[in-house]
Amino acid sequence: MPVDATDQRNNEPSELDREEFARLFSRHARRIYAFVMTLVFNHHDAEEVFQNTSVVLWNKFGEFKPGSNFFAWASRIAYFEVLSLMKQRRRSRTFSDEAL
């Protein structure tokens, strides 16, 4: 079944897109979270990355190729979200007065 990324009239996801995304996401959500946990090692960071990944997956669902591997696609996006979190954390590190 082809995924129509948006309703052409109002540029919003169609009902079929919503249903297909919900079906695929619910089938793979635990596995995506487990994958994120292998990369960040704590639940707080995993929750943050998982939430960010979920939003990106929904926003980019129009780019998903029907019939391809949803988990592979989603885990690649999750990986980039982990990298983004690590980059943010590196920028926010500061040294204490004692270390300086």
XYZ file of N, CA, C and O in Angstrom:
400
model
N 0.852 -1.171 0.000
C 0.000 0.000 0.000
C 0.898 1.233 0.000
O 1.700 1.425 0.908
N 0.790 2.099 -0.983
C 1.631 3.291 -1.021
C 1.248 4.267 0.077
O 0.083 4.394 0.431
N 2.252 4.910 0.615
C 2.012 5.896 1.654
C 1.962 7.258 0.996
O 2.908 7.692 0.366
N 0.821 7.918 1.108
C 0.669 9.271 0.594
C 1.082 10.207 1.709
O 0.389 10.342 2.700
N 2.234 10.840 1.585
C 2.837 11.582 2.690
C 1.957 12.693 3.214
O 1.966 12.987 4.394
N 1.226 13.347 2.365
C 0.404 14.451 2.835
C -0.878 14.540 2.041
O -0.966 14.064 0.916
N -1.845 15.136 2.635
C -3.058 15.483 1.926
C -2.697 16.727 1.123
O -2.330 17.754 1.687
N -2.781 16.640 -0.178
C -2.297 17.709 -1.046
C -3.030 19.032 -0.826
O -2.479 20.089 -1.073
N -4.250 18.996 -0.358
C -5.006 20.232 -0.179
C -4.522 21.060 1.002
O -4.424 22.270 0.919
N -4.237 20.446 2.110
C -3.862 21.225 3.285
C -2.489 20.855 3.832
O -2.134 21.245 4.929
N -1.739 20.065 3.086
C -0.351 19.743 3.447
C -0.223 19.029 4.788
O 0.766 19.174 5.480
N -1.230 18.262 5.172
C -1.197 17.494 6.416
C -1.222 16.011 6.093
O -1.699 15.611 5.030
N -0.708 15.179 7.001
C -0.721 13.733 6.752
C -2.146 13.224 6.545
O -3.076 13.659 7.231
N -2.304 12.308 5.617
C -3.620 11.719 5.376
C -3.948 10.728 6.489
O -3.076 10.316 7.258
N -5.193 10.313 6.523
C -5.622 9.329 7.523
C -4.875 8.010 7.334
O -4.481 7.367 8.300
N -4.624 7.631 6.074
C -3.855 6.407 5.812
C -2.441 6.525 6.358
O -1.901 5.566 6.908
N -1.821 7.684 6.197
C -0.481 7.903 6.731
C -0.482 7.765 8.248
O 0.417 7.153 8.825
N -1.448 8.358 8.887
C -1.526 8.290 10.351
C -1.666 6.849 10.823
O -1.003 6.430 11.766
N -2.531 6.108 10.164
C -2.745 4.712 10.545
C -1.492 3.868 10.301
O -1.118 3.057 11.141
N -0.867 4.063 9.148
C 0.340 3.296 8.829
C 1.467 3.632 9.795
O 2.169 2.749 10.280
N 1.634 4.912 10.096
C 2.674 5.305 11.047
C 2.395 4.699 12.415
O 3.298 4.128 13.036
N 1.158 4.804 12.888
C 0.804 4.266 14.202
C 1.058 2.765 14.264
O 1.585 2.247 15.255
N 0.705 2.049 13.191
C 0.902 0.604 13.155
C 2.393 0.253 13.208
O 2.822 -0.552 14.037
N 3.180 0.897 12.369
C 4.617 0.603 12.328
C 5.319 1.051 13.607
O 6.154 0.324 14.154
N 4.976 2.233 14.080
C 5.634 2.748 15.276
C 5.315 1.893 16.500
O 6.214 1.554 17.270
N 4.052 1.515 16.654
C 3.698 0.699 17.826
C 4.355 -0.673 17.756
O 4.730 -1.238 18.778
N 4.531 -1.202 16.552
C 5.188 -2.497 16.401
C 6.671 -2.426 16.781
O 7.235 -3.389 17.288
N 7.317 -1.296 16.556
C 8.769 -1.193 16.730
C 9.229 -0.295 17.890
O 10.434 -0.198 18.133
N 8.322 0.344 18.598
C 8.697 1.327 19.620
C 9.619 0.749 20.694
O 10.632 1.362 21.041
N 9.304 -0.402 21.224
C 10.145 -0.996 22.284
C 11.550 -1.301 21.769
O 12.532 -1.097 22.472
N 11.607 -1.800 20.556
C 12.909 -2.128 19.976
C 13.736 -0.860 19.723
O 14.948 -0.855 19.924
N 13.073 0.206 19.290
C 13.766 1.482 19.086
C 14.303 1.990 20.418
O 15.461 2.409 20.518
N 13.468 1.933 21.463
C 13.905 2.375 22.793
C 15.092 1.533 23.276
O 16.070 2.070 23.809
N 15.017 0.225 23.084
C 16.114 -0.659 23.502
C 17.401 -0.307 22.745
O 18.487 -0.291 23.332
N 17.272 -0.013 21.471
C 18.429 0.394 20.678
C 19.038 1.678 21.247
O 20.259 1.768 21.434
N 18.204 2.642 21.572
C 18.689 3.903 22.148
C 19.400 3.633 23.472
O 20.467 4.194 23.738
N 18.852 2.757 24.294
C 19.479 2.432 25.588
C 20.884 1.860 25.416
O 21.751 2.091 26.247
N 21.123 1.129 24.338
C 22.464 0.584 24.124
C 23.478 1.681 23.819
O 24.681 1.477 23.966
N 22.984 2.842 23.430
C 23.872 3.949 23.058
C 24.047 4.989 24.155
O 25.081 5.650 24.210
N 23.059 5.152 25.035
C 23.150 6.223 26.037
C 23.288 5.725 27.471
O 23.694 6.478 28.333
N 22.918 4.516 27.773
C 23.148 3.860 29.071
C 22.346 4.375 30.263
O 22.515 3.878 31.351
N 21.532 5.402 30.125
C 20.674 5.761 31.261
C 19.278 6.112 30.761
O 19.107 6.597 29.645
N 18.303 5.860 31.623
C 16.901 6.001 31.219
C 16.508 7.436 30.921
O 15.713 7.677 30.013
N 17.046 8.383 31.654
C 16.691 9.790 31.415
C 17.080 10.210 29.999
O 16.264 10.773 29.263
N 18.309 9.940 29.622
C 18.766 10.288 28.274
C 18.017 9.478 27.214
O 17.673 10.004 26.152
N 17.767 8.211 27.506
C 17.053 7.365 26.554
C 15.639 7.897 26.308
O 15.176 7.928 25.167
N 14.984 8.334 27.361
C 13.637 8.906 27.219
C 13.671 10.160 26.354
O 12.825 10.345 25.473
N 14.641 11.022 26.618
C 14.765 12.260 25.839
C 15.013 11.952 24.359
O 14.355 12.509 23.479
N 15.945 11.060 24.095
C 16.265 10.701 22.714
C 15.069 10.009 22.056
O 14.743 10.293 20.895
N 14.408 9.127 22.782
C 13.261 8.418 22.224
C 12.149 9.394 21.846
O 11.546 9.272 20.768
N 11.883 10.354 22.713
C 10.846 11.349 22.409
C 11.225 12.181 21.188
O 10.397 12.406 20.300
N 12.465 12.640 21.142
C 12.920 13.420 19.988
C 12.850 12.586 18.714
O 12.438 13.079 17.657
N 13.247 11.338 18.817
C 13.204 10.433 17.667
C 11.774 10.247 17.185
O 11.505 10.267 15.977
N 10.852 10.086 18.111
C 9.445 9.894 17.754
C 8.911 11.069 16.948
O 8.211 10.884 15.942
N 9.260 12.264 17.372
C 8.817 13.469 16.659
C 9.427 13.513 15.263
O 8.739 13.791 14.274
N 10.708 13.235 15.160
C 11.382 13.255 13.857
C 10.781 12.183 12.944
O 10.542 12.437 11.756
N 10.528 11.000 13.484
C 9.932 9.931 12.675
C 8.598 10.371 12.085
O 8.320 10.148 10.902
N 7.775 10.980 12.914
C 6.470 11.444 12.429
C 6.650 12.527 11.361
O 6.025 12.484 10.307
N 7.524 13.484 11.632
C 7.728 14.588 10.685
C 8.324 14.131 9.359
O 8.090 14.751 8.322
N 9.115 13.060 9.384
C 9.773 12.573 8.169
C 9.098 11.333 7.586
O 9.643 10.716 6.671
N 7.939 10.976 8.091
C 7.299 9.746 7.631
C 7.023 9.766 6.130
O 7.036 8.728 5.475
N 6.831 10.929 5.561
C 6.638 11.040 4.121
C 7.844 10.573 3.327
O 7.730 10.219 2.155
N 9.025 10.543 3.961
C 10.250 10.092 3.303
C 10.447 8.578 3.415
O 11.294 8.016 2.734
N 9.682 7.941 4.295
C 9.798 6.495 4.476
C 9.287 5.777 3.233
O 8.233 6.097 2.695
N 10.051 4.809 2.765
C 9.662 4.041 1.579
C 8.856 2.818 2.001
O 9.384 1.930 2.673
N 7.576 2.778 1.632
C 6.733 1.631 2.003
C 7.370 0.317 1.563
O 7.949 0.223 0.482
N 7.281 -0.667 2.424
C 7.845 -1.973 2.125
C 9.288 -2.125 2.565
O 9.816 -3.229 2.597
N 9.930 -1.011 2.913
C 11.306 -1.114 3.407
C 11.279 -1.368 4.913
O 10.222 -1.442 5.531
N 12.441 -1.470 5.505
C 12.577 -1.845 6.916
C 12.384 -0.611 7.808
O 13.256 0.241 7.908
N 11.230 -0.546 8.470
C 10.921 0.595 9.333
C 11.916 0.703 10.476
O 12.381 1.795 10.798
N 12.255 -0.434 11.098
C 13.183 -0.374 12.228
C 14.546 0.152 11.800
O 15.150 0.965 12.512
N 15.047 -0.277 10.668
C 16.347 0.206 10.188
C 16.299 1.716 9.964
O 17.219 2.441 10.353
N 15.233 2.176 9.354
C 15.054 3.612 9.103
C 14.968 4.375 10.429
O 15.644 5.379 10.629
N 14.149 3.874 11.349
C 13.952 4.537 12.640
C 15.219 4.512 13.490
O 15.544 5.506 14.158
N 15.948 3.410 13.472
C 17.153 3.334 14.303
C 18.249 4.261 13.770
O 19.035 4.795 14.551
N 18.282 4.485 12.484
C 19.249 5.438 11.929
C 18.920 6.857 12.415
O 19.808 7.606 12.805
N 17.653 7.196 12.407
C 17.237 8.499 12.918
C 17.543 8.590 14.410
O 18.047 9.612 14.889
N 17.282 7.529 15.165
C 17.580 7.522 16.603
C 19.073 7.711 16.842
O 19.478 8.444 17.756
N 19.894 7.076 16.030
C 21.345 7.216 16.148
C 21.754 8.684 15.996
O 22.556 9.202 16.774
N 21.181 9.354 14.999
C 21.511 10.768 14.809
C 20.992 11.631 15.960
O 21.616 12.630 16.325
N 19.891 11.240 16.564
C 19.392 11.964 17.742
C 20.323 11.760 18.935
O 20.536 12.686 19.725
N 20.897 10.580 19.076
C 21.885 10.326 20.132
C 23.108 11.204 19.900
O 23.620 11.845 20.830
N 23.580 11.253 18.670
C 24.729 12.117 18.353
C 24.431 13.577 18.675
O 25.284 14.295 19.200
N 23.226 14.003 18.367
C 22.818 15.380 18.663
C 22.843 15.646 20.168
O 23.321 16.707 20.613
N 22.347 14.708 20.957
C 22.372 14.863 22.420
C 23.808 14.935 22.923
O 24.139 15.785 23.760
N 24.671 14.067 22.415
C 26.076 14.074 22.845
C 26.751 15.399 22.484
O 27.529 15.935 23.268
N 26.451 15.898 21.320
C 27.019 17.177 20.883
C 26.556 18.306 21.811
O 27.352 19.147 22.223
N 25.267 18.290 22.139
C 24.720 19.285 23.076
C 25.426 19.207 24.419
O 25.771 20.228 25.014
N 25.607 17.997 24.915
C 26.240 17.804 26.222
C 27.688 18.279 26.212
O 28.169 18.843 27.175
N 28.398 18.028 25.120
C 29.795 18.479 25.032
C 29.874 19.999 25.079
O 30.753 20.558 25.707
N 28.938 20.657 24.404
C 28.930 22.124 24.391
C 28.618 22.703 25.761
O 29.099 23.766 26.099
N 27.786 22.003 26.524
C 27.358 22.568 27.807
C 28.302 22.239 28.958
O 28.104 22.716 30.066
N 29.311 21.449 28.707
C 30.278 21.143 29.777
C 31.055 22.407 30.149
O 31.563 23.112 29.290
N 31.139 22.621 31.405
C 31.938 23.737 31.900
C 32.882 23.209 32.977
O 32.610 22.207 33.616
N 33.951 23.895 33.153
C 34.912 23.505 34.171
C 34.652 24.288 35.449
O 34.321 25.466 35.412
N 34.852 23.628 36.567
C 34.709 24.304 37.845
C 35.902 25.232 38.045
O 36.934 25.122 37.377
N 35.779 26.161 38.989
C 36.877 27.065 39.289
C 38.117 26.278 39.733
O 39.245 26.645 39.416
N 37.867 25.183 40.467
C 38.996 24.365 40.937
C 39.747 23.731 39.767
O 40.957 23.677 39.777
N 39.005 23.261 38.755
C 39.654 22.630 37.604
C 40.452 23.642 36.801
O 41.518 23.328 36.282
N 39.939 24.859 36.723
C 40.659 25.885 35.960
C 41.909 26.298 36.712
O 42.937 26.562 36.179
